[in-house]
Coordinates of C-alpha atoms in Angstrom, one line a residue:
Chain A
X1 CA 33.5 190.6 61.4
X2 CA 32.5 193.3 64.2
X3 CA 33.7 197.1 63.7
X4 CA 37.1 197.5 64.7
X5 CA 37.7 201.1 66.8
X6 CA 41.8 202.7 65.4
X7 CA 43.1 205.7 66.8
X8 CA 45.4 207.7 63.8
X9 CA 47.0 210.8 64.5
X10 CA 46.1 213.5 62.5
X11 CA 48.2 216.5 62.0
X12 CA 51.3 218.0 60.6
X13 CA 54.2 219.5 61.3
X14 CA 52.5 222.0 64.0
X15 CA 50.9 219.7 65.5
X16 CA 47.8 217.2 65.8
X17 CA 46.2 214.3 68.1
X18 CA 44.7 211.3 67.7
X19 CA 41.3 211.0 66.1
X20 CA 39.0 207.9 66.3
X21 CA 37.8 206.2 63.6
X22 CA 35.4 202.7 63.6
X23 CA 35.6 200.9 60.5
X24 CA 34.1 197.0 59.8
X25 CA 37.5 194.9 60.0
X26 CA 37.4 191.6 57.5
X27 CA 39.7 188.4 58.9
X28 CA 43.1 188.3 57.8
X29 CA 43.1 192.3 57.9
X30 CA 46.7 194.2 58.4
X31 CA 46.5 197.5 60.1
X32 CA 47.8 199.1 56.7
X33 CA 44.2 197.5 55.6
X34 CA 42.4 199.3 58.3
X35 CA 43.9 202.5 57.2
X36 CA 42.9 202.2 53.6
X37 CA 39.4 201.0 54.8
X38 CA 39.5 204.7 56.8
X39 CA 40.7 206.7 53.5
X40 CA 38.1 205.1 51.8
X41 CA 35.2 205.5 53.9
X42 CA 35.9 207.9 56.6
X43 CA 38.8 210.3 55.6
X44 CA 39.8 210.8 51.9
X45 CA 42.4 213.4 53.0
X46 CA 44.5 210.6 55.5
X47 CA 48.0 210.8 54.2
X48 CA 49.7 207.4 54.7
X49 CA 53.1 206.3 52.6
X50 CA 52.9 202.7 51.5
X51 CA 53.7 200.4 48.0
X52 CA 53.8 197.4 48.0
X53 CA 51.9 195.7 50.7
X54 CA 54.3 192.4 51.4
X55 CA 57.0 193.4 53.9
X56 CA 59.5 194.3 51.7
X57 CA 59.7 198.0 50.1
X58 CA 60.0 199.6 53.9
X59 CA 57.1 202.7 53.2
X60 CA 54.5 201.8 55.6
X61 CA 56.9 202.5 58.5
X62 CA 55.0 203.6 61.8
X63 CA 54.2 203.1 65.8
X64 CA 51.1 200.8 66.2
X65 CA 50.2 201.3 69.9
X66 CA 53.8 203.0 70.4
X67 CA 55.5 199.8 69.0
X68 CA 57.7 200.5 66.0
X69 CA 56.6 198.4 62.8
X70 CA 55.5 197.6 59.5
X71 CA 51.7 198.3 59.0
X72 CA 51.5 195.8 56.3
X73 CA 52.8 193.0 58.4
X74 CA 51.2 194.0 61.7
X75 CA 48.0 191.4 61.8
X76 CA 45.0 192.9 63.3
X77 CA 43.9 189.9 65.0
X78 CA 47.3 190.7 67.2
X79 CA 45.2 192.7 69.5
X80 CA 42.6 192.2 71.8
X81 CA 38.8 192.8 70.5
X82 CA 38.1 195.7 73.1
X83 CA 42.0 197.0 72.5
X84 CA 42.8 200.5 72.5
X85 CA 44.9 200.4 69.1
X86 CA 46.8 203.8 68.2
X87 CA 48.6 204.6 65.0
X88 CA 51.2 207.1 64.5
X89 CA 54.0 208.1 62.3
X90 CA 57.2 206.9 63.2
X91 CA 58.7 209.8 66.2
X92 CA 62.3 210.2 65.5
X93 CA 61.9 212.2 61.4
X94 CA 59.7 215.4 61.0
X95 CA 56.1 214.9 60.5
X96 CA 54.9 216.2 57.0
X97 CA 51.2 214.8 56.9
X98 CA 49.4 212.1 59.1
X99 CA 51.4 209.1 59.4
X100 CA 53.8 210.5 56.4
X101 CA 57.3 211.5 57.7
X102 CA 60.3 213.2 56.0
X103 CA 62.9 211.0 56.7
X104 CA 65.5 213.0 54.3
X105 CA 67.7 212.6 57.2
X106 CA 68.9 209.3 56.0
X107 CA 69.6 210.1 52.5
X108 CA 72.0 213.2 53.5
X109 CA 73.5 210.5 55.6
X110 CA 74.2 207.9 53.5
X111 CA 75.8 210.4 51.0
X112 CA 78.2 210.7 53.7
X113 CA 79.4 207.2 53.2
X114 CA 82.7 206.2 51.2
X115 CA 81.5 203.9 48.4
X116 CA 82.7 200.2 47.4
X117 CA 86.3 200.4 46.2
X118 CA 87.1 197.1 44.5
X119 CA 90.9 196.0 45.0
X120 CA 93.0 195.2 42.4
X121 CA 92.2 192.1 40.2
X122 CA 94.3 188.8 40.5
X123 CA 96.7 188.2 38.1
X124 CA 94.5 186.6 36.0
X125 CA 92.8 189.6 35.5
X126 CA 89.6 188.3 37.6
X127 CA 87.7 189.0 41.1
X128 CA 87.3 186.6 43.6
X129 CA 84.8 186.6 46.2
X130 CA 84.4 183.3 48.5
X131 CA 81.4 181.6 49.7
X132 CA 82.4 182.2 53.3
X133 CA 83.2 186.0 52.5
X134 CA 79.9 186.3 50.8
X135 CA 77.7 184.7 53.6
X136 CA 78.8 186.8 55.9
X137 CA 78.0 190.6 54.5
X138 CA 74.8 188.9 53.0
X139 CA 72.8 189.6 55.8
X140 CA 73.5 193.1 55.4
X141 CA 71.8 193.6 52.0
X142 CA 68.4 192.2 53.2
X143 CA 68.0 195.7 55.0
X144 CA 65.0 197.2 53.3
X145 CA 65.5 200.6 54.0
X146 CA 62.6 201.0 56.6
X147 CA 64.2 203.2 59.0
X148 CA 62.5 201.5 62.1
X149 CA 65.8 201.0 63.5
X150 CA 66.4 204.5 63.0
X151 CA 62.6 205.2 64.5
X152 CA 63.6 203.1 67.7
X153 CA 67.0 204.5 68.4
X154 CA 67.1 206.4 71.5
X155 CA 70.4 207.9 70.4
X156 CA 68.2 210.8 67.7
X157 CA 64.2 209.4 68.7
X158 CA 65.1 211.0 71.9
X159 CA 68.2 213.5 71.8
X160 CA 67.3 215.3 68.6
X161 CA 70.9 217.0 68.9
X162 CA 72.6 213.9 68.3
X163 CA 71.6 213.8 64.9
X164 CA 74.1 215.7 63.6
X165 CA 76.9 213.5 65.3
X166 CA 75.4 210.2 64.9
X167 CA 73.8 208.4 61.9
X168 CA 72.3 205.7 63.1
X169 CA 71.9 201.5 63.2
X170 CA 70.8 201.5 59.6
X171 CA 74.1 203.2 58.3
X172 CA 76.2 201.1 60.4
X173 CA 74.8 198.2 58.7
X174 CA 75.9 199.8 55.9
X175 CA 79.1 200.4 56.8
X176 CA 79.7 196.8 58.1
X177 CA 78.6 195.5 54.9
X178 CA 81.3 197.7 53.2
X179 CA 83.8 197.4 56.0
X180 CA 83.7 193.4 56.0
X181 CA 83.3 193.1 52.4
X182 CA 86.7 191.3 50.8
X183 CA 87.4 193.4 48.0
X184 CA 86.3 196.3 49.7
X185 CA 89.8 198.9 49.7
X186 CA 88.5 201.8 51.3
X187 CA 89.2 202.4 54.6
X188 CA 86.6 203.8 57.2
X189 CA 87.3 202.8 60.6
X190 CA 88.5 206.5 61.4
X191 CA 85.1 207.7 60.0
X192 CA 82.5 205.6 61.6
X193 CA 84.3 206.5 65.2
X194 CA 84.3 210.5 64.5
X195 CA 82.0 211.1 61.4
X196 CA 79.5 208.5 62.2
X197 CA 80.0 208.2 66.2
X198 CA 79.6 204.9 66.7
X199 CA 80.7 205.7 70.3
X200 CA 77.2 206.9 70.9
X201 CA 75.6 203.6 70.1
X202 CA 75.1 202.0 73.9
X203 CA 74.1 198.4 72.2
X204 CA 70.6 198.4 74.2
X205 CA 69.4 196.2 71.3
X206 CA 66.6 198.1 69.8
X207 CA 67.3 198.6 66.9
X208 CA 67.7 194.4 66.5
X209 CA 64.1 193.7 68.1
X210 CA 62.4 195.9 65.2
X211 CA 63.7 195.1 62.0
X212 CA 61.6 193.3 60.1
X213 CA 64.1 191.2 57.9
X214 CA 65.7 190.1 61.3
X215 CA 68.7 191.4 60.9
X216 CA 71.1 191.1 64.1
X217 CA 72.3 194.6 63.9
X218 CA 74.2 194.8 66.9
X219 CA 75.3 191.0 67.7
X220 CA 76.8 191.3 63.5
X221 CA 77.3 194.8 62.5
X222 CA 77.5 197.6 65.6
X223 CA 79.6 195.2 67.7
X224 CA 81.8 194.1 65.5
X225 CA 82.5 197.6 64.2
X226 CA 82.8 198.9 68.0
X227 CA 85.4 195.9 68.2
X228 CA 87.2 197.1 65.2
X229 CA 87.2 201.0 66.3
X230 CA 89.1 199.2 69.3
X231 CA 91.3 197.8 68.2
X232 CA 92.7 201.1 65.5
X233 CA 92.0 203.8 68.9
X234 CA 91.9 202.1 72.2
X235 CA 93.8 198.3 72.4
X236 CA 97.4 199.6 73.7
X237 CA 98.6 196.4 72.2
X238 CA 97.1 196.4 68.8
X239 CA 98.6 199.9 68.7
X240 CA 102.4 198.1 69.4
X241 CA 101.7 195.8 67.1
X242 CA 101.2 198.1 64.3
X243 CA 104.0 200.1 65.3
X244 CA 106.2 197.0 65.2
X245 CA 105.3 195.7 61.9
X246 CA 106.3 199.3 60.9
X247 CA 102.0 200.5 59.9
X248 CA 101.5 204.0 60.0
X249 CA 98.5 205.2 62.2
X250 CA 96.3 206.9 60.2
X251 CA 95.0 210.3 60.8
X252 CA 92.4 210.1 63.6
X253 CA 90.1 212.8 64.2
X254 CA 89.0 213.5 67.5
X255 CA 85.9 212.1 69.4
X256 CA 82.7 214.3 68.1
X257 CA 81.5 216.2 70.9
X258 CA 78.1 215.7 72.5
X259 CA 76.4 218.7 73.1
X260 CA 76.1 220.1 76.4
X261 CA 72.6 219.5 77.8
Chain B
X1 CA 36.0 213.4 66.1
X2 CA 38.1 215.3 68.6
X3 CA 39.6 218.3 67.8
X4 CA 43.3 218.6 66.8
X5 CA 45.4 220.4 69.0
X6 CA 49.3 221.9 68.7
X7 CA 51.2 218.9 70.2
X8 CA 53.6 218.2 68.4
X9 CA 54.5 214.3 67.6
X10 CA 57.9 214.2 69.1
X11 CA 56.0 215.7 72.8
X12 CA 53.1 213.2 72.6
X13 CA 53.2 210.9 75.3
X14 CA 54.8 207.2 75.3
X15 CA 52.2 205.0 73.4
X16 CA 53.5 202.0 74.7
X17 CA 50.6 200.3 77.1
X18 CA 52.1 197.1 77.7
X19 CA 54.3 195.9 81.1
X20 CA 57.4 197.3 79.2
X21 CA 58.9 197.4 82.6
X22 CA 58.7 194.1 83.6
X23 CA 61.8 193.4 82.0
X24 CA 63.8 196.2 84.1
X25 CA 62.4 195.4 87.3
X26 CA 63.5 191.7 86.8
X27 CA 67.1 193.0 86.1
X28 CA 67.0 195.1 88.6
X29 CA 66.2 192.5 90.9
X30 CA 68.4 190.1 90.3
X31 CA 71.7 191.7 89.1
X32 CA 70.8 193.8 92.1
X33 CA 70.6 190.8 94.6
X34 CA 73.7 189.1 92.8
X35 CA 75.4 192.2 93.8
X36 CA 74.6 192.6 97.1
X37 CA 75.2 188.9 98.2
X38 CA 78.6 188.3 96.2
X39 CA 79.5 192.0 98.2
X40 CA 78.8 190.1 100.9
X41 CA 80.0 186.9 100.3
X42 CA 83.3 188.2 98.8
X43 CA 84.3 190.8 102.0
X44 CA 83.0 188.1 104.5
X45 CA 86.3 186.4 104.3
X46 CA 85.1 183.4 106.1
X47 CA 83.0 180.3 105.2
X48 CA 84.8 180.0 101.5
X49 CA 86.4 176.3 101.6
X50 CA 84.7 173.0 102.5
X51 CA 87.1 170.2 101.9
X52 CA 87.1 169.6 98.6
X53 CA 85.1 172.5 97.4
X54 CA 86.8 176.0 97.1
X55 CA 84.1 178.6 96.4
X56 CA 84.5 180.1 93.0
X57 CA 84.2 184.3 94.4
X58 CA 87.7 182.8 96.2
X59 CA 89.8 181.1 93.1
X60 CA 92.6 181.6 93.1
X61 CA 93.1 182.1 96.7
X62 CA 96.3 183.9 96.5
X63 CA 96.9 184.9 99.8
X64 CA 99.4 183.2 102.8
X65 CA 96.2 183.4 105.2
X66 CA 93.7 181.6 103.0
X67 CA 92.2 178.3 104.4
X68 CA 93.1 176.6 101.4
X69 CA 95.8 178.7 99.1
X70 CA 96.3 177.9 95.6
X71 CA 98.5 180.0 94.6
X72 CA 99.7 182.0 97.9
X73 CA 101.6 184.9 96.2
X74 CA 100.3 187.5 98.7
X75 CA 102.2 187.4 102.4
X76 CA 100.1 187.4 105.7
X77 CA 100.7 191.0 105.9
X78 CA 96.8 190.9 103.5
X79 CA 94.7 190.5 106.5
X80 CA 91.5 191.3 104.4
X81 CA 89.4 189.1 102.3
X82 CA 91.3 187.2 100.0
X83 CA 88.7 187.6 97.3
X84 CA 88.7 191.4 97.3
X85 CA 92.0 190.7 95.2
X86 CA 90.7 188.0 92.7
X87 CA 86.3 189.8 92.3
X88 CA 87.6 192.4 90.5
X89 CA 88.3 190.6 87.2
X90 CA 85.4 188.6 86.5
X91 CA 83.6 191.6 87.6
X92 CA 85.4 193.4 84.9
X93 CA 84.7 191.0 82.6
X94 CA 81.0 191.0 83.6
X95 CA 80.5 195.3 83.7
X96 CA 82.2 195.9 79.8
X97 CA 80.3 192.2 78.7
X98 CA 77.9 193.8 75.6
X99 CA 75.2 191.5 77.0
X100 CA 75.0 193.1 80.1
X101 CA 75.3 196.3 78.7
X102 CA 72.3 196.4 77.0
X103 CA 70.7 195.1 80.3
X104 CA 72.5 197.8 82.9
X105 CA 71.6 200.6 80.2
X106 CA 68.5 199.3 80.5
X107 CA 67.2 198.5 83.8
X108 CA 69.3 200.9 85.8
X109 CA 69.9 204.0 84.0
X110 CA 66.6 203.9 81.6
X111 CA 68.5 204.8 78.8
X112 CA 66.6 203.8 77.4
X113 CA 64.1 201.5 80.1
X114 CA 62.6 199.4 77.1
X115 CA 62.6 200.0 73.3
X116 CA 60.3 202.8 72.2
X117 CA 59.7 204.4 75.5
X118 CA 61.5 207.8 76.7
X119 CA 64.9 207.9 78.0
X120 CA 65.1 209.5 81.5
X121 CA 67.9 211.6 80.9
X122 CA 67.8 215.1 78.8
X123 CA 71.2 214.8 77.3
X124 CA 73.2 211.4 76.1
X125 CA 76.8 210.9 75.5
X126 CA 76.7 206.9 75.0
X127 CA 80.1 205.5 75.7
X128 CA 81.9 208.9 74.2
X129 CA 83.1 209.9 77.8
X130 CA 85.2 208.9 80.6
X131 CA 83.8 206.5 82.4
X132 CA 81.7 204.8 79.9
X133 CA 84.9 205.3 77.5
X134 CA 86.8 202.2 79.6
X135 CA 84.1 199.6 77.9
X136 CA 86.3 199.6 74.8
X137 CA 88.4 197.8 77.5
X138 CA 86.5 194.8 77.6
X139 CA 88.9 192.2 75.2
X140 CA 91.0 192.8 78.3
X141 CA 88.5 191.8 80.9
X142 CA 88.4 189.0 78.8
X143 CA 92.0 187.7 79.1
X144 CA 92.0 188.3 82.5
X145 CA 88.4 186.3 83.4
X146 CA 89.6 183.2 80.9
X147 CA 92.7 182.6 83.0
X148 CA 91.0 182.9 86.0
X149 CA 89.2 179.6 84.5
X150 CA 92.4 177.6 84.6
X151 CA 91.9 177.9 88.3
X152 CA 88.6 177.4 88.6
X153 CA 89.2 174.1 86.3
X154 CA 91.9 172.7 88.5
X155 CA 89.4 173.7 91.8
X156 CA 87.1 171.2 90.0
X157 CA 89.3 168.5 89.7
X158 CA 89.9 168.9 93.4
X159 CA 86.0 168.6 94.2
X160 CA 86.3 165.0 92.9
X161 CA 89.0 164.1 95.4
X162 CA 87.9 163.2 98.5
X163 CA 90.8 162.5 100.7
X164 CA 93.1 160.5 97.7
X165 CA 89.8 158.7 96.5
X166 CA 87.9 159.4 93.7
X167 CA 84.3 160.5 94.6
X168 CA 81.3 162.8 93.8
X169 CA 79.5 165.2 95.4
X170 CA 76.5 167.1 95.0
X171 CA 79.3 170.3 95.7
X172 CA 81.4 168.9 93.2
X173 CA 78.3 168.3 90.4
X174 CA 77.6 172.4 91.5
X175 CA 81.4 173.3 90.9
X176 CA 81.4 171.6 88.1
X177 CA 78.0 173.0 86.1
X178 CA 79.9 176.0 87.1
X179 CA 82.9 175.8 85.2
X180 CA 81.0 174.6 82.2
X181 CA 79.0 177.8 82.3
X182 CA 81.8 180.1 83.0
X183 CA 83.5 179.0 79.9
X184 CA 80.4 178.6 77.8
X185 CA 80.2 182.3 79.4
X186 CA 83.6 183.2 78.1
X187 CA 83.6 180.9 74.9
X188 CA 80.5 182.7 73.5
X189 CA 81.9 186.7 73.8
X190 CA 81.9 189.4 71.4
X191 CA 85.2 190.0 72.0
X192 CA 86.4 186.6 71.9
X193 CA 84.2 186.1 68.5
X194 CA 86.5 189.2 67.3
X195 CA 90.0 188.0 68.1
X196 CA 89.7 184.9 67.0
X197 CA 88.6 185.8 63.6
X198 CA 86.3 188.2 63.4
X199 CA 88.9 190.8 62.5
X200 CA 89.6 189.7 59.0
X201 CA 87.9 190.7 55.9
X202 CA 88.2 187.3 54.2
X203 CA 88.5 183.9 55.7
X204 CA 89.9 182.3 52.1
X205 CA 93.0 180.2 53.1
X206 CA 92.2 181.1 57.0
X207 CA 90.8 177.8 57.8
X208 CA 91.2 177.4 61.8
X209 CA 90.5 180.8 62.0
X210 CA 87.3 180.3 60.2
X211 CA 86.3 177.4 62.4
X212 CA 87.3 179.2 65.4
X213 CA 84.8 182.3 64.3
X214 CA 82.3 180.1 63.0
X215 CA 82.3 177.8 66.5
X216 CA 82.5 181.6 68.5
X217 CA 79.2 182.8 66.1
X218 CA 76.8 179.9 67.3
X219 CA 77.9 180.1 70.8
X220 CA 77.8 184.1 70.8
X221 CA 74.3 183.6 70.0
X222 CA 73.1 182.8 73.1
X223 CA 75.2 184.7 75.2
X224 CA 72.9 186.0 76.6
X225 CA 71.6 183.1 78.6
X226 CA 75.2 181.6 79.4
X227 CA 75.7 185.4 81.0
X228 CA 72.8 184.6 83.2
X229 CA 72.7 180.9 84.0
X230 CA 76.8 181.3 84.8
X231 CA 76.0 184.3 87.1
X232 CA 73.3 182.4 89.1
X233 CA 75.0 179.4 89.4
X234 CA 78.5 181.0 90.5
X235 CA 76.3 182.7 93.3
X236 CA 74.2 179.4 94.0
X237 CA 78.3 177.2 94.2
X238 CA 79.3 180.0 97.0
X239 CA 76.2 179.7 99.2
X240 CA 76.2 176.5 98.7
X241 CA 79.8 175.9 99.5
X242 CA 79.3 178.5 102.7
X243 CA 76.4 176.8 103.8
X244 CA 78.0 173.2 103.8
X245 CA 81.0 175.1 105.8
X246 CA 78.4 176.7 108.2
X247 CA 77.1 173.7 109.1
X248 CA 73.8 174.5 107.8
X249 CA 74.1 171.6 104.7
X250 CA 75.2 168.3 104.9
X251 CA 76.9 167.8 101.5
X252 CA 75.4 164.4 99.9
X253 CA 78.1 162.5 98.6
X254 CA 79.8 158.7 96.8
X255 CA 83.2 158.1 96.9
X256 CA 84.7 154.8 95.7

């Protein structure tokens, strides 16, 4: 196979550029191959986070050629021989090292989220959970915890101030998976509209092209979600209904506040 | 090696080399030319009916001075297009649609223009604030654009009547393609997909309403291309309709 020519950037969280490094590149090669081929031969010190090689632990998160993805499951023979092919960590977290990022901001999120609350058993002392019920929210738990739809969201990759009001696709796949779930009794509408600010989210769809387990984010979690915000803040006739059938409207807090520009 | 120097990752430059804004420009272009020809079409106020076919930017016509009324609850007194009082709600329907949405963000306010590369404004509010706020409106757009259809249905049976015989046209074959689209259009929304079911958290012993969200789920996954082969062919029925009643077209036709 002829020398293959990657550009990694280098640096930290001061700063860095892309350095160029030629290294031979055997058939079947994935760029997270490439990059071990340069830590072997070219630069010991090239920090890159990865484990297990097959698609589906979510470390090897990064931009090849500004495209959010999986090094492990990006193919070198996807790009042209004479192709200019950059590699860089993912843009939205902090850079720590190379192509390593800390991406704490997800954890301190997901604490944020009300946990599972299981409902009261049937009388017989069981829980039930239907095939229907459990198709549905199954989609939700292939989410490997990659953070490329976090990487690709405009709303924090290019408003760094938003992060504090907004958490992101990957949490509101979360919260759909809890929200829809049929034994689920916590209730978190009012929290994913003021806490979590769906509102934010303008459904442009990113966040579905990259994930790498295919997961429709928007079509089957954000949408639904914004529908069901709807419905508890905005449908005037929802609200009558409630009021009719005697429900209380729960305490809604306000609308977070973008920050001026 | 090149030296490093201080940029920091989050200031580098868009990486992205490929025609990312291809897709934009096509938007642009034709939601931009839908636009401008149904503005026109629609305040014309002329050109709309060509016996059988009623052009689908005019149904209902609901004025006393349309050329061919369906349901004249307006007096004379409206001397103005009759469609500037029917455009308004599939146009509704079509601005708060999420498919289009995500195209519109998109292609005309770059927010952002494709995945991965740079918004163009500093600051984002989503659809936090007034007027982006009135898209949580858009089950009502709904409601409003899927009776309109009843209309547009009944305009089809119409297009297959061709002075008390039974006939087709290539206008009628048009209106009709049309309608299909239109309610594959509807059929296939978010917000339909929602009411219909979508709201529950368990479908055990909810049987129609399963089926309903289950039917709503396959369509809703190609909404996107029933939002834009019913926008083109709604546009393509009018000029073809005005062209016929310009004289321009000769409608080819059996009737039995």
């Amino acid at each position: 196979m002829p020398d293959t020519q990657v550009w990694v950037w280098r640096g930290d969280a001061s700063g860095g550029d892309f350095m160029p490094y030629r290294v031979e590149a055997d058939e079947g090669m994935v760029v997270l191959d490439v990059v071990h081929r340069i830590q072997a031969e070219k630069a010991p010190d090239l920090a890159v986070r990865w484990n297990c090689k097959a698609g589906k632990c979510g470390s090897c998160s990064a931009e090849v050629n500004g495209h959010p993805k999986l090094m492990c499951m990006t193919r070198m023979n996807e790009f042209a021989p004479d192709e200019h092919i950059t590699i860089s960590p993912v843009k939205t977290f902090p850079v720590i090292k190379d192509l390593v990022t800390d991406v704490s901001f997800n954890y301190e999120k997901a604490k944020t989220i009300p946990p599972f609350k299981p409902k009261p058993r049937d009388p017989d002392g069981k829980r039930r959970m239907y095939q229907e019920d459990v198709e549905r929210v199954q989609e939700f738990h292939k989410c490997i915890e990659c953070f490329l739809c976090q990487d690709v969201c405009h709303v924090i990759r290019d408003h760094e101030e938003n992060k504090e009001s907004f958490s992101g696709p990957r949490f509101f796949v979360r919260l759909a998976a809890l929200e829809m779930h049929p034994l689920d009794a916590n209730e978190r509408i009012d929290l994913i509209r003021a806490k979590h600010g769906l509102g934010f989210c303008n459904i442009t769809k990113c966040c579905t092209e990259v994930c790498p387990e295919d997961i429709h984010i928007t079509d089957n979690a954000i949408i639904p979600l914004k529908e069901r915000v709807v419905s508890a803040h905005y449908d005037p006739i929802a609200w009558a209904l409630r009021r009719m059938r005697g429900k209380k409207d729960e305490f809604a807090p306000p609308e977070p506040k973008p920050p001026s520009a | 090696m090149t030296q490093a120097t201080a940029v920091k990752v989050r200031d580098r430059p868009a990486e992205r080399t490929d025609f990312w804004w291809v897709e934009p420009v096509v938007i642009v272009a034709v939601l931009g030319a839908f636009v401008l020809y149904s503005m026109y079409a629609g305040l014309a106020g002329t050109n709309y009916y060509f016996e059988p076919y009623l052009s689908p930017l005019y149904s209902p016509c609901i004025t006393a001075n349309c050329v061919h009324p369906t349901l004249p609850i307006v007096g004379s007194y409206w001397n103005l297009s009759p469609a500037i009082l029917i455009v308004a709600f599939p146009l509704a329907f079509r601005v708060t649609c999420y498919y289009y949405r995500r195209s519109y963000y998109r292609a005309f306010f770059w927010s952002p223009p494709a995945c991965a590369v740079p918004d163009a404004r500093k600051s984002y509010a989503g659809e936090t604030r007034f007027p982006f706020l009135a898209q949580n409106l858009h089950r009502y757009a709904l409601i409003f654009a899927t009776t309109l259809l009843i209309f547009l249905w009944w305009d089809v049976f119409l297009a297959f009547n061709f002075n008390g015989h039974f006939g087709i046209g290539l206008g009628s074959i048009l209106m009709l393609a049309n309608v299909i689209l239109l309610s594959g259009y509807s059929a296939s929304c978010h917000s339909l997909r929602y009411l219909v079911g979508g709201y529950l958290d368990s479908f055990h012993g909810k049987s129609l309403r399963f089926r309903l969200w289950s039917w709503a789920n396959t369509l809703n996954a190609r909404h996107a291309r029933w939002a834009w082969a019913s926008l083109l062919v709604v546009g393509s029925t009018d000029a073809y309709i005005r062209l016929l009643a310009m004289g321009v077209l000769h409608d080819p036709r059996i009737v039995f």
